Coordinates of C-alpha atoms in Angstrom, one line a residue:
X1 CA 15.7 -3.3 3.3
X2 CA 14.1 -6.0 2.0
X3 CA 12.6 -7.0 -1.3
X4 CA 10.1 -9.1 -3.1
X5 CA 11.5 -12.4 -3.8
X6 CA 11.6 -12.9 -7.5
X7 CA 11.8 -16.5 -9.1
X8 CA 15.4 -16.9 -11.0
X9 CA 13.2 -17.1 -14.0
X10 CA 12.9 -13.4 -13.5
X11 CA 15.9 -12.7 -14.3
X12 CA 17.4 -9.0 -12.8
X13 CA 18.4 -7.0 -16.3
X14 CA 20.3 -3.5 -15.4
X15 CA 20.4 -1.9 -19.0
X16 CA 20.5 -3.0 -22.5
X17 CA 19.8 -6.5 -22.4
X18 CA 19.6 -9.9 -24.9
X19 CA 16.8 -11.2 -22.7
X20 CA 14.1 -12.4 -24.8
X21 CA 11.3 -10.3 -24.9
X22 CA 8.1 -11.9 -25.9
X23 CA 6.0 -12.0 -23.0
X24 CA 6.2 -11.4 -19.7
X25 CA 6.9 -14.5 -17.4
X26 CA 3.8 -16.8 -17.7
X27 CA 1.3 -17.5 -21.4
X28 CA -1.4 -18.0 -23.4
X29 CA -1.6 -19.6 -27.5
X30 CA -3.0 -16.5 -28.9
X31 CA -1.5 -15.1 -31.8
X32 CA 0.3 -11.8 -31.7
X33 CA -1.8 -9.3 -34.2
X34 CA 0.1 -7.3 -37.3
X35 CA -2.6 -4.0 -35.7
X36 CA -0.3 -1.1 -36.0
X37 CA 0.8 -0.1 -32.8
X38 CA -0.9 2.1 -30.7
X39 CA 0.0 6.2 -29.7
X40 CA -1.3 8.0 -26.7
X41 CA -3.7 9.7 -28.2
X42 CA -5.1 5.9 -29.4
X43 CA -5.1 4.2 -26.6
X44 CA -7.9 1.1 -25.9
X45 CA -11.1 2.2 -23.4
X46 CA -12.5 -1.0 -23.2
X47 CA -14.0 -0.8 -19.6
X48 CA -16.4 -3.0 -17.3
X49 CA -19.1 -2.2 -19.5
X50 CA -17.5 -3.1 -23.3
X51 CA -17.8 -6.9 -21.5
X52 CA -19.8 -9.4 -24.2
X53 CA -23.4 -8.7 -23.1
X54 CA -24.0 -12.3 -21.7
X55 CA -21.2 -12.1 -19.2
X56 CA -21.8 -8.6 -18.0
X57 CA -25.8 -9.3 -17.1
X58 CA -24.4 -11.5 -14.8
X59 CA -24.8 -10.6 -10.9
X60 CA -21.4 -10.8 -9.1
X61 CA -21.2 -13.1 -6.3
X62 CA -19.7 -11.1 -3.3
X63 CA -19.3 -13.9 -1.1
X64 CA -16.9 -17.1 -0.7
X65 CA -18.7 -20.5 -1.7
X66 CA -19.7 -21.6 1.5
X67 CA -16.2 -20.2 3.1
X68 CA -15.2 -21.2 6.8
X69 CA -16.5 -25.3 6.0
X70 CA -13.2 -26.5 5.4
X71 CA -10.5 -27.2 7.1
X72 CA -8.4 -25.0 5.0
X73 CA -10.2 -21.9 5.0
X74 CA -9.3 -21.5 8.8
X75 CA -5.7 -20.3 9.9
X76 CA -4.3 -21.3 13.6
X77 CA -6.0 -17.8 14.9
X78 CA -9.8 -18.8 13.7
X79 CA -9.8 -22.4 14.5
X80 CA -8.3 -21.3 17.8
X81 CA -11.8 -19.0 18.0
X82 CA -13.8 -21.6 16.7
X83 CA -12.3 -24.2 19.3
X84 CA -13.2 -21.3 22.4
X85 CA -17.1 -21.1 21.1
X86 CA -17.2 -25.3 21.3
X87 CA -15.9 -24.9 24.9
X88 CA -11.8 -24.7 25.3
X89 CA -9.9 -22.1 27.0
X90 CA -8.4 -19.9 25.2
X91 CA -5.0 -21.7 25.8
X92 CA -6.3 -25.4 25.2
X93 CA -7.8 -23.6 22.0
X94 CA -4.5 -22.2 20.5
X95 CA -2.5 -25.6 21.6
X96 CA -4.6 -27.8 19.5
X97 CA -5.3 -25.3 16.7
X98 CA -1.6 -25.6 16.5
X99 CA -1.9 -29.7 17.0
X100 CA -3.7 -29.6 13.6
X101 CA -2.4 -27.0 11.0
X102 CA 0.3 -29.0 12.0
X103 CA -0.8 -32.6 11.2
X104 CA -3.3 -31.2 8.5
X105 CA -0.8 -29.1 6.0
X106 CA 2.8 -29.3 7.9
X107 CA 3.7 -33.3 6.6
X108 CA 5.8 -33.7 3.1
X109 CA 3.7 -32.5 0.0
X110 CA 2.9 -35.8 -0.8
X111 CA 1.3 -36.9 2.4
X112 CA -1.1 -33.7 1.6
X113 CA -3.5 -35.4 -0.5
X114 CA -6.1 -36.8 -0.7
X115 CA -6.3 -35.8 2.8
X116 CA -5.0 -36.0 6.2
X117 CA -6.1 -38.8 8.4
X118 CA -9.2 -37.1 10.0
X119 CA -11.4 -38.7 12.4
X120 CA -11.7 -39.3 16.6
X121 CA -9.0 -41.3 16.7
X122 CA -6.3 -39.4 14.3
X123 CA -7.5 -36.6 16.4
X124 CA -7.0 -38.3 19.9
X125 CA -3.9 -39.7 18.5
X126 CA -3.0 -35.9 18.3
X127 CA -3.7 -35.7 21.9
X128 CA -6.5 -33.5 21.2
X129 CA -9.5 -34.0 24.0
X130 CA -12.4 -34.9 23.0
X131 CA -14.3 -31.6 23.9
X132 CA -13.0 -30.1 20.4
X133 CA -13.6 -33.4 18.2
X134 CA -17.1 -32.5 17.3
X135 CA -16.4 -29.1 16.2
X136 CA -13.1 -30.1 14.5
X137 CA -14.9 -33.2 12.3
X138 CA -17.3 -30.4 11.4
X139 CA -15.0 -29.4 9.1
X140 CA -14.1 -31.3 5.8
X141 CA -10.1 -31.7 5.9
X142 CA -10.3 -32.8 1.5
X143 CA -9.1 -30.5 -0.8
X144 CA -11.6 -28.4 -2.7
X145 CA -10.5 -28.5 -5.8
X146 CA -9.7 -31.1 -8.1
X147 CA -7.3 -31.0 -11.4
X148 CA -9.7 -30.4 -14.5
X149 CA -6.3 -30.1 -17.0
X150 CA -3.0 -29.8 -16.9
X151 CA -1.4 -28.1 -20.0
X152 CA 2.6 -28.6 -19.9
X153 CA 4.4 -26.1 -21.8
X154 CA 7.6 -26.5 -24.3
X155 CA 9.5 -24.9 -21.1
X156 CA 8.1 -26.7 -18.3
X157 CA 5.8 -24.3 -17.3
X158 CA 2.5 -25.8 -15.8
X159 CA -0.7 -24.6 -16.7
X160 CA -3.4 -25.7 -14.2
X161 CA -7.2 -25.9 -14.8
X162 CA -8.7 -26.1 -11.2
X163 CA -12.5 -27.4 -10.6
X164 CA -13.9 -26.3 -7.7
X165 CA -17.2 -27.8 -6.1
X166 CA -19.7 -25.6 -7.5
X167 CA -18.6 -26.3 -11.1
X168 CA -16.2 -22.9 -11.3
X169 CA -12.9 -23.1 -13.2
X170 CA -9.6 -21.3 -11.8
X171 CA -6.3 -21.6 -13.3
X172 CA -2.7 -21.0 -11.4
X173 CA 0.5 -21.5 -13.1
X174 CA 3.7 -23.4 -12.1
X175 CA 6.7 -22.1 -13.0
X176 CA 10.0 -24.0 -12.1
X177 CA 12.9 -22.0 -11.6
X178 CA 16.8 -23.5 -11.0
X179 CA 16.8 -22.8 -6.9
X180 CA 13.1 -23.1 -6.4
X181 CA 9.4 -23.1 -8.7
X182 CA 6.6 -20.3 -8.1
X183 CA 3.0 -20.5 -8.3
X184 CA 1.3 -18.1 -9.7
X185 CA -1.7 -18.0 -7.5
X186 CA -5.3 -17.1 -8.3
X187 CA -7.7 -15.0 -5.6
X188 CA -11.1 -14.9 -7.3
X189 CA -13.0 -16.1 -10.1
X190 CA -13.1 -13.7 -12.7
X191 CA -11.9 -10.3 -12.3
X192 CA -13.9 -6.6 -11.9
X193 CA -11.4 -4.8 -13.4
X194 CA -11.5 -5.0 -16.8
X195 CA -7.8 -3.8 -17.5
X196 CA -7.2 -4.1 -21.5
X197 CA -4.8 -6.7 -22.1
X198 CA -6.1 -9.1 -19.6
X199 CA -8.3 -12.1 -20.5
X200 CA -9.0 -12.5 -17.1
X201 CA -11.2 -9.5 -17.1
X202 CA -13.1 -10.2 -20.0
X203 CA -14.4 -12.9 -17.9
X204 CA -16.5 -10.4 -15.2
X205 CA -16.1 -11.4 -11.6
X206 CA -18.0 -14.5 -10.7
X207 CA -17.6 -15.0 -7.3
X208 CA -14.6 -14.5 -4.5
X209 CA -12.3 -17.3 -3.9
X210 CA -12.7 -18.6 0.0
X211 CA -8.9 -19.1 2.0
X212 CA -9.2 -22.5 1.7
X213 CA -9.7 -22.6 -1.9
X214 CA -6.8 -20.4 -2.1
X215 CA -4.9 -22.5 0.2
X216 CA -5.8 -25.8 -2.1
X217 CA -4.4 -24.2 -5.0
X218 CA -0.8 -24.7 -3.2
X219 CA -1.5 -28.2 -1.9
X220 CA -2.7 -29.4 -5.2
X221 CA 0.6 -27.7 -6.8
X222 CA 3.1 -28.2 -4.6
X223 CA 2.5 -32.4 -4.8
X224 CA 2.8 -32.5 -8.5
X225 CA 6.3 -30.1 -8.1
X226 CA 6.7 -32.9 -6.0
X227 CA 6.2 -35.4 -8.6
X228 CA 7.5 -33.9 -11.3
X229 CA 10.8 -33.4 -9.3
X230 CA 13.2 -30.4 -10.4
X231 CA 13.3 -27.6 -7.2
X232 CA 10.5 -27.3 -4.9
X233 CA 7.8 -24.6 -4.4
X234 CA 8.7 -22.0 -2.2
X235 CA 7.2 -18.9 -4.1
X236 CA 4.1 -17.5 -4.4
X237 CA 3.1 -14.8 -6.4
X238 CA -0.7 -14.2 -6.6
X239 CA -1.0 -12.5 -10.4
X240 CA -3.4 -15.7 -10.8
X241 CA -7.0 -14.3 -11.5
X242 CA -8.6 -11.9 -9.7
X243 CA -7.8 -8.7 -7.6
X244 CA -6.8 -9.7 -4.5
X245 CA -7.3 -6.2 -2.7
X246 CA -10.9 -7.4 -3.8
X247 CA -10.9 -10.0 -1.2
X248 CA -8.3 -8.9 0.8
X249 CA -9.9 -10.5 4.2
X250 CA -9.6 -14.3 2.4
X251 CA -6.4 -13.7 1.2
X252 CA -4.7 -12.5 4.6
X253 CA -6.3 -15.7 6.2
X254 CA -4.7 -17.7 3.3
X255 CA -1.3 -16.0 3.8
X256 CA -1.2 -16.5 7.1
X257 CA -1.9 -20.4 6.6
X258 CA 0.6 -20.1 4.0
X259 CA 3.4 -18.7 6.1
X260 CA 2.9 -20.6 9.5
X261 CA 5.9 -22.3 10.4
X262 CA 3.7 -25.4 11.7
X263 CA 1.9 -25.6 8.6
X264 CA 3.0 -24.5 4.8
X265 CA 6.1 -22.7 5.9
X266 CA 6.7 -20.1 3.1
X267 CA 9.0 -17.4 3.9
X268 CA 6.9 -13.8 4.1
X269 CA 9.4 -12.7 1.8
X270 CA 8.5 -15.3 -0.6
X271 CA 5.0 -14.6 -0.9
X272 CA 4.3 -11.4 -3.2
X273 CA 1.1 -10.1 -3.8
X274 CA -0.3 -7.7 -6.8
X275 CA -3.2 -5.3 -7.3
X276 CA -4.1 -2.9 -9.8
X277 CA -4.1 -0.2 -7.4
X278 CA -6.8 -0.5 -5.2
X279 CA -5.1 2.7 -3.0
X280 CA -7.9 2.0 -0.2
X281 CA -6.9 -1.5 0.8
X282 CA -3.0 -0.8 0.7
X283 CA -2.8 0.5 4.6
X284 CA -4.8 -2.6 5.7
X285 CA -2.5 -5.0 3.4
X286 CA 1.0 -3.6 5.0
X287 CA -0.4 -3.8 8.2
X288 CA -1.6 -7.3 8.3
X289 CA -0.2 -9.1 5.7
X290 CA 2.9 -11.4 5.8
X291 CA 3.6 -11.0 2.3
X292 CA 5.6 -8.2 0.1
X293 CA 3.4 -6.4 -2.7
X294 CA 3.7 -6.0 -6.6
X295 CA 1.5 -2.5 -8.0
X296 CA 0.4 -3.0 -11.6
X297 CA 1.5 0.7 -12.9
X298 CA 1.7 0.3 -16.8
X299 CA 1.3 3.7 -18.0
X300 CA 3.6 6.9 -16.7
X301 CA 0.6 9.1 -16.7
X302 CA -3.2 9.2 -15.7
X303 CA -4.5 9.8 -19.3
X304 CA -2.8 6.1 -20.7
X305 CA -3.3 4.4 -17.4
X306 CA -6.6 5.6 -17.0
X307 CA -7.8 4.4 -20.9
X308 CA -6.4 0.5 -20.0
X309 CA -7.0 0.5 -16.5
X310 CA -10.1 1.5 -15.1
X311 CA -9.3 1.5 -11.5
X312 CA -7.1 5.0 -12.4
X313 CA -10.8 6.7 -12.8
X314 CA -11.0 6.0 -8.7
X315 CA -7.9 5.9 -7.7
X316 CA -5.5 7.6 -9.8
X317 CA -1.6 8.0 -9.9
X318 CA -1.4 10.5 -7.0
X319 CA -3.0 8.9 -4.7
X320 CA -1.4 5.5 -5.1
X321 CA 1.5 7.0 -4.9
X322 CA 0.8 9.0 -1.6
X323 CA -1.2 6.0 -0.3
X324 CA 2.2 3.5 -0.8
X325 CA 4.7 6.7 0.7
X326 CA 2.0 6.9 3.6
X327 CA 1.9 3.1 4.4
X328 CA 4.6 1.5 3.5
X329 CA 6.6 0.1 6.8
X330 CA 10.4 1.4 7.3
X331 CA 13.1 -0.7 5.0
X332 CA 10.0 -2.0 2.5
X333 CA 9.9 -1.7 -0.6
X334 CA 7.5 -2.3 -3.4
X335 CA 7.6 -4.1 -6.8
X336 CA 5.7 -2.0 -9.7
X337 CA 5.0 -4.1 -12.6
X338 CA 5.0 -2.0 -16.0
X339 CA 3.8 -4.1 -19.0
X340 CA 5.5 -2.3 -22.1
X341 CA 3.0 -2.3 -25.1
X342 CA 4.8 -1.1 -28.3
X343 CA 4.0 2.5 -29.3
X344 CA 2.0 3.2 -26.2
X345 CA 3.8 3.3 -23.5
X346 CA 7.7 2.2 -24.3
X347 CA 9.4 5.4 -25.6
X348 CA 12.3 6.9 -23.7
X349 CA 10.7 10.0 -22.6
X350 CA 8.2 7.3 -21.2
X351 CA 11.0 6.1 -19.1
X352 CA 11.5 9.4 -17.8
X353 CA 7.8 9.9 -16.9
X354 CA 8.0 6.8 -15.2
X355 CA 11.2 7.3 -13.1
X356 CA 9.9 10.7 -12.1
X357 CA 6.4 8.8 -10.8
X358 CA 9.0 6.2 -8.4
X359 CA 11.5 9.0 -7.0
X360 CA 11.1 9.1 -3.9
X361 CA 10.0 5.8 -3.1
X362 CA 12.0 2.3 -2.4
X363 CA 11.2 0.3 -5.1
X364 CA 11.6 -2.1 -8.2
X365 CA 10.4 -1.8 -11.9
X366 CA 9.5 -4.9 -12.9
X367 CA 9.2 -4.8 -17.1
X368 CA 6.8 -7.1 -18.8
X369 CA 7.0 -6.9 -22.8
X370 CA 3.0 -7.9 -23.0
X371 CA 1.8 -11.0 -24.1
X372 CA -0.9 -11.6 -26.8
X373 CA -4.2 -10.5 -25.4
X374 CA -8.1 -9.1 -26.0
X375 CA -7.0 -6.5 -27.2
X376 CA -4.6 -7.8 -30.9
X377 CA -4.1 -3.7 -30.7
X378 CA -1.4 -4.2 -27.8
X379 CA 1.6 -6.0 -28.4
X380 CA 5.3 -6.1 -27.2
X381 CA 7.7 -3.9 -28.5
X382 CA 11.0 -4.6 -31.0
X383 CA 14.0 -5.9 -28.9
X384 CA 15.5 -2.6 -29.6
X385 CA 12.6 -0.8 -28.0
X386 CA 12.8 -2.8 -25.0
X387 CA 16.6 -2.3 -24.4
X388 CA 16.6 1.5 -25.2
X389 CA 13.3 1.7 -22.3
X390 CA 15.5 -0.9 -19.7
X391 CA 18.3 1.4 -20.5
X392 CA 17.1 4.8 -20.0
X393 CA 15.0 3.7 -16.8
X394 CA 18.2 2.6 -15.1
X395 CA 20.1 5.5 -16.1
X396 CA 17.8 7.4 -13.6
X397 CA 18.8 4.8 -11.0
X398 CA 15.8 2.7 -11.0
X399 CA 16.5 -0.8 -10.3
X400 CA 15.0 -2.7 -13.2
X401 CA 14.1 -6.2 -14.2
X402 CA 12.4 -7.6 -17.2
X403 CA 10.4 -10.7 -17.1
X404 CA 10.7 -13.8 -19.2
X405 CA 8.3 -15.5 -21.3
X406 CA 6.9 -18.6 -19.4
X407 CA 4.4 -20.9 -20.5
X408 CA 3.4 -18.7 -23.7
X409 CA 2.3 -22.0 -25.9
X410 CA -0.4 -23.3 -23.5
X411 CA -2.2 -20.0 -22.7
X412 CA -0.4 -19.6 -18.9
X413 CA 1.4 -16.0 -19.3
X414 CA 0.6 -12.6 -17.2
X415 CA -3.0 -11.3 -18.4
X416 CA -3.8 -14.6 -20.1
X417 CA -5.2 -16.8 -17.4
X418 CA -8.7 -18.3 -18.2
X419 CA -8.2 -16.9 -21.9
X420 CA -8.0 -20.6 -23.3
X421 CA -11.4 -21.6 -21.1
X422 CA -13.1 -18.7 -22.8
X423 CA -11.8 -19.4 -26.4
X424 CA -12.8 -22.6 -26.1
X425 CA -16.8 -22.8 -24.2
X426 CA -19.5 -22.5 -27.1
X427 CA -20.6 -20.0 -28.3
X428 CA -24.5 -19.3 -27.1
X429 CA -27.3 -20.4 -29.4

């Protein structure tokens, strides 16, 4: 029975609402475009290939940068592996992996960073034998990324620019909510999927994000939560940049991290991860992931989703569906996220389509009026448009929420992450 946690800055909206309706709950500074709107018959193809020629000629990276050095990109399960290759019984192996995601990433936010004391004698201090010192000062316990920018918005959003060692730029957003903040979590550089309103995929796929990495995007946030004061984190929603079906294997690892009780201690239930669709990976993610999922739907039929989402060409509506009704473990449900572009995909018939698509599954309709994006062709609908959709969509008996805008004015809204770093580079000579 349970649900995806959603920040109180979601706010749960049964039917006609007042809610504002100008982006979904996260944003970027582009303006929104005076294009006419957009029928079915119209809709966007931009695809992989319409990428600017200089960023699609470049090869994507399927590996992590140098992924298993850090301390972070290890959970209690792998360092307890790597601890039985350097010589420790299994036992001895799992007692001191749980020794150190304890001292390394359990302590008070602030006591996170730079890094945890980490040499032979915080380690024998532990009570950790010597045997596992050498392999365990093998790995580098400093985060490994570093704040490039903040951008605060007029809301208190948080827009973060992350550096990582190689030179590549991530962004996750902080949110603060009443009860608790979220971070919006990123799982790759870049994105393969080219979806139509997302700035993110105009970008291409650089490379994958490794666990730690992932990992460091919380410890980097959840000290200056800490510092700014107001609620703490205790969501995470990964709708950062990236597909994280696409590196589903560093993800887990992350998760897992994320929600040990010795370590991070996030609830499961607060921890929500989204995909496009990838149908494939959605067995593998309900089996091993401590984590609820979101399913970017955005269209009620093949032919719309298909022309903004390229994934639909592979795996289309069908088979997510069957692929969630298959997998999907006894009293779960799933969270589909349906970004409402005005004229498109926002009429009430639309609303029928869609509630026909979710019958029969447990689930929640997340609305997302779309932010300003690639494409100035796509852009939220009228207030009254909105309601009319939210109300017909419940009147089938679909739970529905819609998001609110957060962190529109500083580029850190759903689909805009990494827009602002691409506006801004140079153009080439």
């Amino acid at each position: 029975m349970r649900l995806p946690e959603i920040p109180e800055e979601i706010a749960p909206i049964l039917g006609a609402s007042d809610a504002p309706i100008l982006g979904a709950s996260d944003a970027p500074t582009l303006g929104v475009s005076d294009a006419p709107a957009l029928g079915a018959s119209d809709a966007p193809t931009l695809g992989a290939s319409d990428a600017p020629a200089q960023l699609a000629a470049r090869p994507l990276i399927r590996r992590s940068a140098r992924a298993g050095a850090r301390l972070a990109d290890h959970d209690a399960a792998s360092l307890a592996e790597l601890l039985c290759k350097a010589g420790g019984t299994a036992s001895a192996a799992r007692a001191v992996a749980g020794k150190v995601v304890r001292h390394a990433f359990g302590a008070e936010p602030a006591a996170l960073l730079p890094a945890p004391a980490w040499d032979a004698a915080a380690l024998a201090a532990l009570g950790i034998g010597a045997w596992a010192h050498e392999a365990l000062l093998a790995l580098d316990p400093a985060p490994s990324l570093e704040v490039a920018e903040q951008a605060p918005s007029t809301d208190d959003t948080l827009r973060l620019v992350l550096r990582a060692r190689d030179g590549a730029l991530i962004e996750s957003v902080l949110i603060p909510g009443p009860a608790r903040t979220t971070l919006c979590v990123s799982s790759q550089v870049g994105c393969a999927r080219a979806c139509a309103f997302c700035e993110t995929g105009r970008l291409g796929l650089a490379r994958q994000l490794a666990a730690g990495e992932i990992v460091d995007q919380v410890r980097i946030a959840r000290a200056l939560a800490a510092q700014r004061g107001g609620a703490p984190l205790r969501n995470l929603v990964f709708m950062g940049m990236g597909e994280p079906f696409d590196n589903l294997g560093e993800v887990l690892k992350a998760i897992r991290l994320l929600t040990d009780p010795r370590a991070f201690r996030f609830a499961p239930s607060h921890v929500t991860v989204s995909t496009v669709g990838v149908a494939d990976k959605i067995e593998p993610f309900f089996r091993d992931a401590h984590a609820e999922l979101a399913v970017s739907l955005n269209a009620p039929d093949d032919a719309r989703r298909q022309a903004i989402m390229p994934v639909n060409a592979r795996f289309p509506m069908a088979a997510l569906k069957e692929a969630l009704a298959r997998s999907m473990p006894q009293g779960r449900r799933v969270l589909f996220e349906y970004v409402l572009f005005d004229g498109y995909n926002d009429a009430p018939e639309d609303a029928d389509l869609l509630a026909a698509y979710v019958a029969g599954l447990r689930c929640r309709v997340n609305v997302i009026p779309c932010n300003p994006g690639p494409d100035p062709a796509l852009r939220p609908p009228s207030a009254a448009r909105l309601d009319a959709f939210v109300a017909r969509l419940s009147a089938h008996g679909v739970t529905t929420l819609v998001r609110r805008p957060r962190g529109r004015d500083v580029g850190g809204a759903c689909g805009q992450l990494a827009g602002m770093a691409r506006v801004r580079q140079p153009s080439p000579a």
